[in-house]
PDB file of C-alpha atoms in Angstrom:
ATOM      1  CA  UNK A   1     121.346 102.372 101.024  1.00 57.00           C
ATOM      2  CA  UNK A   2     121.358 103.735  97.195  1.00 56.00           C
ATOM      3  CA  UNK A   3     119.978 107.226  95.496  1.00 55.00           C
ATOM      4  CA  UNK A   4     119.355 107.294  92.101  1.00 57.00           C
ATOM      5  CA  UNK A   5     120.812 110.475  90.739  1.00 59.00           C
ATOM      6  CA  UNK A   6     118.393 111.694  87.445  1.00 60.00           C
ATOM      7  CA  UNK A   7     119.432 110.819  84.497  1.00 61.00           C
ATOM      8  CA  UNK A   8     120.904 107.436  85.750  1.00 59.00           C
ATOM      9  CA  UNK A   9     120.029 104.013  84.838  1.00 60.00           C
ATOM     10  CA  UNK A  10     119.264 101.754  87.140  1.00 59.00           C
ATOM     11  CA  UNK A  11     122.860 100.179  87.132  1.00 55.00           C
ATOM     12  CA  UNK A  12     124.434 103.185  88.018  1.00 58.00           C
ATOM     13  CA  UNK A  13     123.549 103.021  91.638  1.00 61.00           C
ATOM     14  CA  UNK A  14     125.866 105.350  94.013  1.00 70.00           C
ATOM     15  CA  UNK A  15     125.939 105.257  97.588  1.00 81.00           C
ATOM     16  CA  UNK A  16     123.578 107.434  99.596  1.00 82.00           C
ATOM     17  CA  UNK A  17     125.645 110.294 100.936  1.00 89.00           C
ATOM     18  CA  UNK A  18     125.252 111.040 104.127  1.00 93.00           C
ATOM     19  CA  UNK A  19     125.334 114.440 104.190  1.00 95.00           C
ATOM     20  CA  UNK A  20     121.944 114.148 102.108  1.00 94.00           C
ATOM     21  CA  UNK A  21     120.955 111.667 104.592  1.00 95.00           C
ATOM     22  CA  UNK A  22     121.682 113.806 107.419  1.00 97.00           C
ATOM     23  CA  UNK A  23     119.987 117.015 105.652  1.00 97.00           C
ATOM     24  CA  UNK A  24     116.817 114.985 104.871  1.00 97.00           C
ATOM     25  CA  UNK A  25     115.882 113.850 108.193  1.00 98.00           C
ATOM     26  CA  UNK A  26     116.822 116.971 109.818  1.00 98.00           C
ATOM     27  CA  UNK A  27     114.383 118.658 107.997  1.00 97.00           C
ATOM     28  CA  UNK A  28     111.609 115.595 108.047  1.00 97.00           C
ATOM     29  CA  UNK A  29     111.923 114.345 111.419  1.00 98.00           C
ATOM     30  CA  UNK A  30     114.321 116.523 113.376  1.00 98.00           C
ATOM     31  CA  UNK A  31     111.966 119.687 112.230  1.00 98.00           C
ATOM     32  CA  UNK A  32     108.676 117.929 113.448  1.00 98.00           C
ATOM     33  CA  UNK A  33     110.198 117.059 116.377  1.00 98.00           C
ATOM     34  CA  UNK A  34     111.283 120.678 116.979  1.00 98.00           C
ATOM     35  CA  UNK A  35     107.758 122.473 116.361  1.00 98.00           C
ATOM     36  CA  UNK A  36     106.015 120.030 118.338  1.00 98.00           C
ATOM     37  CA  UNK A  37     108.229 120.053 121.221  1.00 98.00           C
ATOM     38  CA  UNK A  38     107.623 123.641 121.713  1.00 98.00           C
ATOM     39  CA  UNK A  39     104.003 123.087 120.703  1.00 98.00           C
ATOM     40  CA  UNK A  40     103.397 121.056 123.966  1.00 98.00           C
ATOM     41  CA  UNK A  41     105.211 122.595 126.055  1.00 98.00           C
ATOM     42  CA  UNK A  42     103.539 125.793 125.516  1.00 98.00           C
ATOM     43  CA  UNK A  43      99.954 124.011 126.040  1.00 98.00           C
ATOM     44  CA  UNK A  44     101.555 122.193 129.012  1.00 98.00           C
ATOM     45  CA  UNK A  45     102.576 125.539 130.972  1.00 98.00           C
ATOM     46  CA  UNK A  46      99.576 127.187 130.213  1.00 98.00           C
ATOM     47  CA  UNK A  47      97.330 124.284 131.291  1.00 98.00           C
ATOM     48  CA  UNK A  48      95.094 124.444 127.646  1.00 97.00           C
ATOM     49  CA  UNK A  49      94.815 120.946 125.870  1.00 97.00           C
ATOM     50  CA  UNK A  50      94.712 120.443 122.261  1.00 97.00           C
ATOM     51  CA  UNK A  51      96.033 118.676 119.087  1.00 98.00           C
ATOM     52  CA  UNK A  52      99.183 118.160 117.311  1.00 98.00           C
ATOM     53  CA  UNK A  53      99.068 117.179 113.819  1.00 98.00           C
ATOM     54  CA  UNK A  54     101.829 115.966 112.115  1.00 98.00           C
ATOM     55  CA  UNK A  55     102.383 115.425 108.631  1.00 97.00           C
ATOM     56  CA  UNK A  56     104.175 112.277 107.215  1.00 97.00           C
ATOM     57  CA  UNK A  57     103.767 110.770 104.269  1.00 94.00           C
ATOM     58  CA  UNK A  58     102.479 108.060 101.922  1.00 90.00           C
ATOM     59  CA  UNK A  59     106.297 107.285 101.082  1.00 87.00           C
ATOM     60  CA  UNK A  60     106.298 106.462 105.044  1.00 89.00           C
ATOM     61  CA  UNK A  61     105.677 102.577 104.167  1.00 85.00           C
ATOM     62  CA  UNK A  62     108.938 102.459 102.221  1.00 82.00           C
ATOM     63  CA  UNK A  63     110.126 103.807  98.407  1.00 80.00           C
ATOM     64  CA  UNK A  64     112.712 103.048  95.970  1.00 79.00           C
ATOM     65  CA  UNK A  65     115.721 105.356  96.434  1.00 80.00           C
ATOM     66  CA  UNK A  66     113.731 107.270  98.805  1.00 86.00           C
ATOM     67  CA  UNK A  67     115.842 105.599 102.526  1.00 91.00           C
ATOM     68  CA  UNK A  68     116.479 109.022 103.958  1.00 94.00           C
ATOM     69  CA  UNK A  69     112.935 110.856 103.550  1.00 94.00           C
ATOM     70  CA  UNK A  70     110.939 107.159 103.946  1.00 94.00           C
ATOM     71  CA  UNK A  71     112.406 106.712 107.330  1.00 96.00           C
ATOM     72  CA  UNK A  72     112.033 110.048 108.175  1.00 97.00           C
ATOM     73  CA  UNK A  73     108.722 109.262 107.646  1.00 97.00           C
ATOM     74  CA  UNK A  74     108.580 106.758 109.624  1.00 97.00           C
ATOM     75  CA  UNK A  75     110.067 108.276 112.329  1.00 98.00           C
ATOM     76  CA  UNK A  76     106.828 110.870 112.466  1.00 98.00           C
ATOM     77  CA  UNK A  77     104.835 108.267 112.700  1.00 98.00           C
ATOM     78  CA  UNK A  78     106.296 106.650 115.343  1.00 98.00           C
ATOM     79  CA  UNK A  79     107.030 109.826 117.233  1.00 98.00           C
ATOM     80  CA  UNK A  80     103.117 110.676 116.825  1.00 98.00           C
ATOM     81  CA  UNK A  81     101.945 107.504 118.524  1.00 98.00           C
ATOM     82  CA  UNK A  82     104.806 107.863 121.380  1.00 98.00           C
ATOM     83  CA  UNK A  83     103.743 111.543 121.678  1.00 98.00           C
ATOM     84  CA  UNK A  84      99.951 110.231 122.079  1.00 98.00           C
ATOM     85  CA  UNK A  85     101.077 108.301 124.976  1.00 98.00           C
ATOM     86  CA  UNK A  86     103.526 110.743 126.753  1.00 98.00           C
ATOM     87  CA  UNK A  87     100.816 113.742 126.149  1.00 98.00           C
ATOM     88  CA  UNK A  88      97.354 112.330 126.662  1.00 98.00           C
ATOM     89  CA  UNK A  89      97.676 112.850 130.010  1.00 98.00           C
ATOM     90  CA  UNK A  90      97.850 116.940 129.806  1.00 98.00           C
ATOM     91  CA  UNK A  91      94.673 116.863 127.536  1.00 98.00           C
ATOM     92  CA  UNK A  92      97.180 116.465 124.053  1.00 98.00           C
ATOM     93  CA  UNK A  93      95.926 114.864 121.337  1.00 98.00           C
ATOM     94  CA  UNK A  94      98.265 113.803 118.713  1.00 98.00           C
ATOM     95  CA  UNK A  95      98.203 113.056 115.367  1.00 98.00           C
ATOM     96  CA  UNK A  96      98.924 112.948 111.419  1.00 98.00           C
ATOM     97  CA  UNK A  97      98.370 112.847 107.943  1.00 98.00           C
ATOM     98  CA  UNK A  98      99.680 110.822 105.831  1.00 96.00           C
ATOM     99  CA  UNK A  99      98.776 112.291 102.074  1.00 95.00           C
ATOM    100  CA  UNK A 100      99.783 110.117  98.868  1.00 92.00           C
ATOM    101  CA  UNK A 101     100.617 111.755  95.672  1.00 91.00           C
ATOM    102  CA  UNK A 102      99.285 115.244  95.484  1.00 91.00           C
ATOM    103  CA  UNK A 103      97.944 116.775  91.889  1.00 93.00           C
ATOM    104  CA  UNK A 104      99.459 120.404  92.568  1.00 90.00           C
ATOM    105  CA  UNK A 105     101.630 122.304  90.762  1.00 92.00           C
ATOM    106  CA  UNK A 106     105.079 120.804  91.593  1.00 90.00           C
ATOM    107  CA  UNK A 107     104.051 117.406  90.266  1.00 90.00           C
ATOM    108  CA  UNK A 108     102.431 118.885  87.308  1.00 93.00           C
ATOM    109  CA  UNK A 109     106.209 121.059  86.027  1.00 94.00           C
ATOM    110  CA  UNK A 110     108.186 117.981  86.804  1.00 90.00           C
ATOM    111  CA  UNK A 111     106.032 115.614  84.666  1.00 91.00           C
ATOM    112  CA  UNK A 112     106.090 118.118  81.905  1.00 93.00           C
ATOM    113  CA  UNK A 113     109.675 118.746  82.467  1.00 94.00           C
ATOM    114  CA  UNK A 114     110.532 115.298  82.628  1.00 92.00           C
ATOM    115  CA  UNK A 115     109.129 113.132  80.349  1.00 91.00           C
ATOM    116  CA  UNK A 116     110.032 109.639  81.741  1.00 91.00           C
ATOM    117  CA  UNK A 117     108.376 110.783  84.979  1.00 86.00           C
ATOM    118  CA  UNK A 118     105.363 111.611  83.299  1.00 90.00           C
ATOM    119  CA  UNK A 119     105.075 108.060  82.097  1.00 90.00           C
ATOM    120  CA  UNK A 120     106.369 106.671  85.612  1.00 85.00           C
ATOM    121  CA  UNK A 121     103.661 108.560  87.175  1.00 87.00           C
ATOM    122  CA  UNK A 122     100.905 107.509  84.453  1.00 89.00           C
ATOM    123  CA  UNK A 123     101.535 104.302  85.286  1.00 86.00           C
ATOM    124  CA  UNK A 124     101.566 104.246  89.117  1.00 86.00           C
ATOM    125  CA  UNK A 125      98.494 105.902  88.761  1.00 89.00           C
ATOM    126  CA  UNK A 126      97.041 102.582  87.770  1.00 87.00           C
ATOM    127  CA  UNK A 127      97.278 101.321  90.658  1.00 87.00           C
ATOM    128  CA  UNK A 128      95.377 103.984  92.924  1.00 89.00           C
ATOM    129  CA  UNK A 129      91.851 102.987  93.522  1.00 90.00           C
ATOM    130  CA  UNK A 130      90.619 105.901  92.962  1.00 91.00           C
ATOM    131  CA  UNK A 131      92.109 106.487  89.863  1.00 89.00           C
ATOM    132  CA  UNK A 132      93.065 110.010  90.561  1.00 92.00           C
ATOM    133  CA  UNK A 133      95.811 111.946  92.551  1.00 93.00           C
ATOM    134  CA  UNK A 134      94.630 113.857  95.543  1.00 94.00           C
ATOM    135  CA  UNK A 135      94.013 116.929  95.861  1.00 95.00           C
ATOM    136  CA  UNK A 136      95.311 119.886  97.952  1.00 93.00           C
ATOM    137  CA  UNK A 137      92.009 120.808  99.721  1.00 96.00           C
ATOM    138  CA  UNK A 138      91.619 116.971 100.308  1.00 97.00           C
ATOM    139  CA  UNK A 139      94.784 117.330 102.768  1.00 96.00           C
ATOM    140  CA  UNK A 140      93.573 120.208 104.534  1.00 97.00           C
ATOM    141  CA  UNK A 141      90.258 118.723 105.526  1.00 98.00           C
ATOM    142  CA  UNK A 142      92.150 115.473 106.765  1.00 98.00           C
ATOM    143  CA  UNK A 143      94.184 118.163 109.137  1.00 98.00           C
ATOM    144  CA  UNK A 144      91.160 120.167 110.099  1.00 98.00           C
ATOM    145  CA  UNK A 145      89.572 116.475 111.093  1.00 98.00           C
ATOM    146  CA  UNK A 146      92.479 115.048 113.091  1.00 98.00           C
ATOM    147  CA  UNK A 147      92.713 118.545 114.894  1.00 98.00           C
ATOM    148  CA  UNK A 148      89.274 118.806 116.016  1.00 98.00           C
ATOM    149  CA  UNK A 149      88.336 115.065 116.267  1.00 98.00           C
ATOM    150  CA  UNK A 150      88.163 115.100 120.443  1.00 97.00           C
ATOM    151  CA  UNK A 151      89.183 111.349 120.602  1.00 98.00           C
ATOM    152  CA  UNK A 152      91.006 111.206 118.111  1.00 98.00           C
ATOM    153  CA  UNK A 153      94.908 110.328 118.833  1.00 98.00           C
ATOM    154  CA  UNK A 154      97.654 108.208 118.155  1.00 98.00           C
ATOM    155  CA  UNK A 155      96.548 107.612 114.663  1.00 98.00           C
ATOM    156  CA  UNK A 156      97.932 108.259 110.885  1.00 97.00           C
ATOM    157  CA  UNK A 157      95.320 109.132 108.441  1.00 97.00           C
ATOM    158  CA  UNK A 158      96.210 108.053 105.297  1.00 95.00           C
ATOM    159  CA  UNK A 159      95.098 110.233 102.254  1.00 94.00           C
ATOM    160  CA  UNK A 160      96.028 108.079  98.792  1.00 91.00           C
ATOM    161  CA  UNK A 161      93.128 107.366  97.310  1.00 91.00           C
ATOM    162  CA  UNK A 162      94.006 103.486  98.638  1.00 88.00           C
ATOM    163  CA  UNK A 163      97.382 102.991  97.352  1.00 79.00           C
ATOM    164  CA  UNK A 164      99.914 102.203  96.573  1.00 68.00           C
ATOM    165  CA  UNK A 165     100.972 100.333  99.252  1.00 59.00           C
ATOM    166  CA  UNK A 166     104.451 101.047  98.674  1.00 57.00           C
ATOM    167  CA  UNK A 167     106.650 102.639  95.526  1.00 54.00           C
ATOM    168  CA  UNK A 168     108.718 100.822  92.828  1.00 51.00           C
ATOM    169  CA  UNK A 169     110.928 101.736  90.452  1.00 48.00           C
TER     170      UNK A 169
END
């Protein structure tokens, strides 16, 4: 319903545009959609089963000022467990990953760019499990998993370190 634009308080809510809203799950959703599509129909015509693995996103259960890429989200993660259904039958496993906050390099020059996020970040860290951001290799073993698990479908593994449930201001 509302974006937060940087640099704005929390009062100075403006309307989602939905051109950004449009973009956004284009690219989230619409894009999945697209490569898996073709995915399955190539292992469908040549009669060789196999996985699917989508990626979503911790953000998936909701996120402040996030409604555009947290129901695009969403929308992988429903569209994994319909795909499960609709493909099972031609030997198609389907699934996806889920990953939480990533330490990589893209979190690591905005929260030294941005101090405010570094302290936002500092202190949603407290409430990982864990204790700890994930890690990139950490992701790519969860995708290496749901793709050669051979009854494994239908499912979103989650990859947070146990939280958060969901992301506040």
């Amino acid at each position: 319903m509302v974006k937060k634009r940087r640099g704005q308080s929390r009062d100075e809510l403006v309307t989602h545009p939905l051109e950004e809203w449009e973009r956004t799950v284009r690219l989230c959703l619409t894009g999945v959609f697209l490569v898996g599509r073709e995915a399955a129909a190539a292992m469908i015509r040549h009669e060789v089963p196999g996985a699917i693995v989508n990626v979503s996103s911790g953000l998936a259960v909701g996120a402040y000022g996030q409604s555009a890429y947290t129901a695009a989200k969403a929308g992988v993660e429903a569209l994994t467990r319909t795909w499960s259904y609709e493909l099972g039958q031609y030997g198609i496993r389907v699934s996806a990953v889920a990953p939480g906050v990533m330490d990589g390099e893209a979190l690591r020059e905005k929260t030294s760019t941005f101090p405010r996020h570094a302290r936002y970040m500092e202190g949603l860290q407290r409430f990982v499990p864990l204790g700890r951001w994930g890690m990139e290799e950490e992701i790519a073993d969860a995708v290496c998993f749901a793709a050669e698990s051979p009854y494994l479908t239908g499912s979103v593994i989650r990859i947070d370190g146990g939280g958060p449930p969901g992301w506040v201001p």
